[in-house]
């Protein structure tokens, strides 16, 4: 476990790798107003919780602080498991990584923008299966693309190529400007959602309230679910992938909602 003194507990750097970091050493988890009254802290036996770089884990809302406190309360006596604390991990990312690498995060998101899955139409043969998938894409994805046009002022280009295509500069610039305006918690959440979904557009749609979490997951899995419908579910394969996607995307979406001040 990380260093401890009478007033604080510092997470070890290994916390961010997801490995077990030591036995539970605390009995009570609480929250309190931060010392500067601008945010909320999590307390382990009245010690202030700190990130691996020794920054106080100051959270923007009481709701997020209580949710992270619940993750710490859930930990068992035999070991603290960071992989069971996605909100804590995202909070550390927002506090430590995003301020230092904000430009790089946005650059990496925009590098993958033209290959966003919502722009790509299934490039199959003109058979029943291909037609069915294309029909589902038109039904489920086209309304989101119409929303993108109304939201950003540029009509998205769709293409049927495994290698993607290229969107007009106006849309890319508008999306990039949107990302630059996000605060650290928001950018951490968008980056995590996009990483798990391979779709910045679906992540932004969720961020803006255009998509609910389940709707977003259905869009992400649209093509694969069509294949599962035809060929069946591979246990230990598809089911694990689905569970992983739901956990990662949902955690980021929940973190986003809890971090917002209303």
Coordinates of C-alpha atoms in Angstrom, one line a residue:
X1 CA 0.0 0.0 0.0
X2 CA 1.1 3.6 -0.4
X3 CA 2.6 5.9 2.2
X4 CA 0.5 6.9 5.3
X5 CA 0.9 9.4 8.0
X6 CA -1.5 10.8 10.6
X7 CA -3.3 13.1 8.2
X8 CA -3.2 11.5 4.7
X9 CA -2.9 8.3 2.6
X10 CA -1.1 8.3 -0.7
X11 CA -1.9 5.8 -3.4
X12 CA 1.1 3.9 -4.8
X13 CA 1.9 4.3 -8.5
X14 CA 1.0 0.7 -9.1
X15 CA -2.6 1.7 -8.3
X16 CA -3.0 2.8 -12.0
X17 CA -1.9 -0.6 -13.3
X18 CA -4.8 -2.4 -11.8
X19 CA -2.9 -4.9 -9.7
X20 CA -3.7 -5.7 -6.1
X21 CA -1.9 -3.1 -4.0
X22 CA -2.1 -4.4 -0.5
X23 CA -4.5 -5.5 2.3
X24 CA -7.3 -3.3 3.5
X25 CA -5.8 -1.2 6.3
X26 CA -8.8 1.1 7.2
X27 CA -12.1 0.5 8.8
X28 CA -14.2 3.6 8.0
X29 CA -14.6 5.5 4.7
X30 CA -16.1 9.0 4.8
X31 CA -16.3 12.2 2.8
X32 CA -15.9 15.8 3.7
X33 CA -15.6 19.3 2.2
X34 CA -12.1 20.0 0.9
X35 CA -9.9 22.4 2.9
X36 CA -10.5 25.2 0.5
X37 CA -14.2 24.5 0.4
X38 CA -14.0 24.0 -3.4
X39 CA -14.6 20.3 -3.8
X40 CA -14.9 17.2 -1.8
X41 CA -12.4 14.7 -0.3
X42 CA -12.5 11.0 0.6
X43 CA -11.2 10.0 4.0
X44 CA -9.9 6.6 5.1
X45 CA -10.1 6.5 8.9
X46 CA -10.0 10.3 8.9
X47 CA -6.9 10.4 6.7
X48 CA -7.3 12.4 3.4
X49 CA -6.9 10.2 0.3
X50 CA -4.2 11.3 -2.1
X51 CA -3.3 10.3 -5.7
X52 CA -0.1 8.5 -6.6
X53 CA 1.6 11.9 -7.2
X54 CA 0.6 13.1 -3.7
X55 CA -2.2 15.4 -4.8
X56 CA -5.3 15.4 -2.6
X57 CA -8.1 13.6 -4.3
X58 CA -10.3 16.7 -4.5
X59 CA -13.5 15.9 -6.4
X60 CA -15.9 18.4 -7.9
X61 CA -19.2 17.1 -6.4
X62 CA -20.3 15.3 -3.3
X63 CA -22.1 12.7 -5.4
X64 CA -18.8 11.6 -7.0
X65 CA -17.0 11.7 -3.7
X66 CA -19.6 9.4 -2.2
X67 CA -19.5 7.0 -5.1
X68 CA -15.7 6.7 -4.9
X69 CA -16.0 6.3 -1.1
X70 CA -18.4 3.4 -1.8
X71 CA -15.7 1.8 -4.0
X72 CA -13.3 1.9 -1.1
X73 CA -15.9 0.6 1.3
X74 CA -16.4 -2.3 -1.0
X75 CA -12.8 -3.5 -0.8
X76 CA -12.2 -6.8 1.0
X77 CA -9.8 -7.4 3.9
X78 CA -7.4 -9.6 1.9
X79 CA -6.6 -7.0 -0.7
X80 CA -7.4 -3.6 -2.3
X81 CA -8.2 -4.2 -6.0
X82 CA -7.9 -1.1 -8.2
X83 CA -9.6 -2.9 -11.1
X84 CA -12.8 -2.8 -9.0
X85 CA -12.6 1.0 -8.6
X86 CA -13.1 2.5 -12.1
X87 CA -14.4 5.8 -10.7
X88 CA -11.3 6.2 -8.5
X89 CA -9.1 5.5 -11.5
X90 CA -10.9 8.0 -13.7
X91 CA -10.6 10.6 -10.9
X92 CA -6.8 10.1 -10.7
X93 CA -6.6 10.4 -14.5
X94 CA -8.6 13.6 -14.5
X95 CA -6.4 15.1 -11.7
X96 CA -3.0 13.9 -12.8
X97 CA -2.9 12.9 -16.5
X98 CA -5.3 15.2 -18.2
X99 CA -3.8 18.5 -17.1
X100 CA -0.4 17.4 -18.3
X101 CA -1.4 15.7 -21.6
X102 CA -4.6 17.5 -22.6
X103 CA -3.3 18.5 -26.1
X104 CA -2.0 14.9 -26.7
X105 CA -5.3 13.3 -25.6
X106 CA -7.3 15.6 -28.0
X107 CA -4.8 14.9 -30.8
X108 CA -5.1 11.2 -30.4
X109 CA -8.9 11.4 -30.3
X110 CA -8.9 13.3 -33.6
X111 CA -6.4 10.9 -35.2
X112 CA -9.1 8.2 -35.0
X113 CA -12.0 10.5 -35.9
X114 CA -12.1 9.6 -39.6
X115 CA -12.3 5.9 -38.8
X116 CA -15.2 6.4 -36.3
X117 CA -17.5 3.4 -36.6
X118 CA -20.6 5.5 -37.1
X119 CA -19.2 6.8 -40.4
X120 CA -18.6 3.3 -41.8
X121 CA -21.3 1.3 -43.7
X122 CA -20.9 -2.5 -43.7
X123 CA -18.9 -3.3 -46.9
X124 CA -20.5 -6.8 -47.4
X125 CA -21.8 -8.5 -50.5
X126 CA -25.3 -7.8 -51.8
X127 CA -26.7 -10.8 -49.8
X128 CA -29.4 -11.1 -47.2
X129 CA -27.0 -10.8 -44.3
X130 CA -25.3 -7.7 -45.7
X131 CA -28.6 -6.0 -46.5
X132 CA -29.9 -6.7 -43.0
X133 CA -26.9 -5.1 -41.4
X134 CA -27.0 -2.1 -43.7
X135 CA -30.7 -1.7 -42.9
X136 CA -29.9 -1.8 -39.1
X137 CA -27.2 0.8 -39.6
X138 CA -29.5 3.1 -41.5
X139 CA -32.2 2.7 -38.9
X140 CA -30.1 3.1 -35.8
X141 CA -27.1 5.3 -36.8
X142 CA -28.5 7.7 -39.4
X143 CA -30.6 9.6 -36.7
X144 CA -27.3 10.1 -34.7
X145 CA -25.6 11.5 -37.8
X146 CA -28.5 13.9 -38.4
X147 CA -28.0 15.0 -34.8
X148 CA -24.3 15.5 -35.5
X149 CA -25.2 17.8 -38.4
X150 CA -27.6 19.8 -36.4
X151 CA -25.2 20.0 -33.4
X152 CA -22.0 20.9 -35.3
X153 CA -23.3 22.4 -38.5
X154 CA -21.7 20.0 -41.0
X155 CA -23.1 16.8 -42.6
X156 CA -21.0 13.7 -41.9
X157 CA -19.7 11.7 -44.8
X158 CA -20.4 7.9 -44.7
X159 CA -18.2 5.4 -46.5
X160 CA -17.9 1.6 -47.0
X161 CA -14.3 0.8 -46.4
X162 CA -12.4 -1.0 -43.7
X163 CA -9.8 1.8 -43.9
X164 CA -12.4 4.5 -43.3
X165 CA -12.5 7.8 -45.3
X166 CA -12.1 11.5 -44.5
X167 CA -14.6 13.9 -43.0
X168 CA -14.7 17.5 -44.2
X169 CA -12.4 19.8 -42.3
X170 CA -15.3 21.9 -41.0
X171 CA -16.8 18.9 -39.0
X172 CA -13.4 17.9 -37.7
X173 CA -12.6 21.4 -36.6
X174 CA -15.9 21.8 -34.9
X175 CA -15.5 18.5 -33.0
X176 CA -11.9 19.5 -32.0
X177 CA -13.2 22.9 -30.7
X178 CA -15.8 21.0 -28.7
X179 CA -13.1 18.8 -27.0
X180 CA -10.9 21.8 -26.2
X181 CA -13.8 23.4 -24.1
X182 CA -14.2 20.3 -21.9
X183 CA -13.0 20.4 -18.3
X184 CA -10.5 17.8 -17.0
X185 CA -13.2 15.4 -15.7
X186 CA -15.2 15.7 -18.9
X187 CA -12.2 15.0 -21.1
X188 CA -11.1 12.0 -19.0
X189 CA -14.6 10.6 -19.4
X190 CA -14.9 11.2 -23.2
X191 CA -11.4 9.7 -23.7
X192 CA -12.4 6.6 -21.7
X193 CA -15.7 6.2 -23.5
X194 CA -14.1 6.6 -26.9
X195 CA -11.3 4.1 -26.0
X196 CA -13.8 1.4 -25.1
X197 CA -16.3 2.2 -28.0
X198 CA -14.0 3.1 -30.9
X199 CA -16.4 6.0 -31.5
X200 CA -15.8 9.6 -30.5
X201 CA -19.2 10.5 -32.0
X202 CA -21.1 8.0 -29.8
X203 CA -19.1 9.2 -26.8
X204 CA -20.1 12.8 -27.6
X205 CA -23.7 11.8 -28.2
X206 CA -23.7 10.2 -24.7
X207 CA -22.0 13.3 -23.2
X208 CA -24.7 15.6 -24.7
X209 CA -27.6 13.4 -23.6
X210 CA -28.5 12.4 -27.1
X211 CA -27.8 8.8 -26.2
X212 CA -28.5 6.8 -23.1
X213 CA -25.9 4.3 -22.0
X214 CA -27.8 1.3 -23.3
X215 CA -28.5 3.0 -26.6
X216 CA -24.8 3.8 -27.0
X217 CA -23.8 0.2 -26.3
X218 CA -26.4 -1.1 -28.9
X219 CA -24.9 1.2 -31.5
X220 CA -21.3 0.1 -30.7
X221 CA -22.3 -3.6 -30.9
X222 CA -24.6 -3.3 -33.9
X223 CA -22.6 -5.1 -36.4
X224 CA -21.2 -7.7 -34.0
X225 CA -24.7 -8.4 -32.6
X226 CA -25.9 -9.0 -36.1
X227 CA -23.2 -11.7 -36.5
X228 CA -24.1 -13.2 -33.1
X229 CA -27.7 -13.4 -34.2
X230 CA -26.7 -15.4 -37.2
X231 CA -23.8 -17.6 -35.9
X232 CA -24.5 -17.7 -32.1
X233 CA -22.7 -16.5 -29.0
X234 CA -19.2 -17.8 -28.3
X235 CA -19.0 -18.3 -24.6
X236 CA -15.7 -17.0 -23.1
X237 CA -15.4 -14.8 -26.1
X238 CA -18.3 -12.6 -27.1
X239 CA -19.8 -12.6 -23.7
X240 CA -16.6 -11.5 -22.1
X241 CA -16.2 -8.7 -24.7
X242 CA -19.7 -7.5 -24.1
X243 CA -19.3 -7.5 -20.3
X244 CA -16.0 -5.6 -20.7
X245 CA -17.5 -3.0 -23.0
X246 CA -20.5 -2.4 -20.7
X247 CA -18.3 -2.0 -17.6
X248 CA -15.8 0.4 -19.2
X249 CA -18.3 2.5 -21.1
X250 CA -20.8 2.7 -18.3
X251 CA -18.2 3.6 -15.7
X252 CA -17.0 6.5 -17.8
X253 CA -20.6 7.7 -18.5
X254 CA -21.5 7.4 -14.8
X255 CA -18.2 9.3 -13.8
X256 CA -19.2 12.0 -16.2
X257 CA -22.7 12.4 -14.7
X258 CA -21.5 12.3 -11.1
X259 CA -18.8 14.9 -11.8
X260 CA -21.1 17.6 -13.1
X261 CA -22.1 20.5 -10.9
X262 CA -25.8 21.3 -11.3

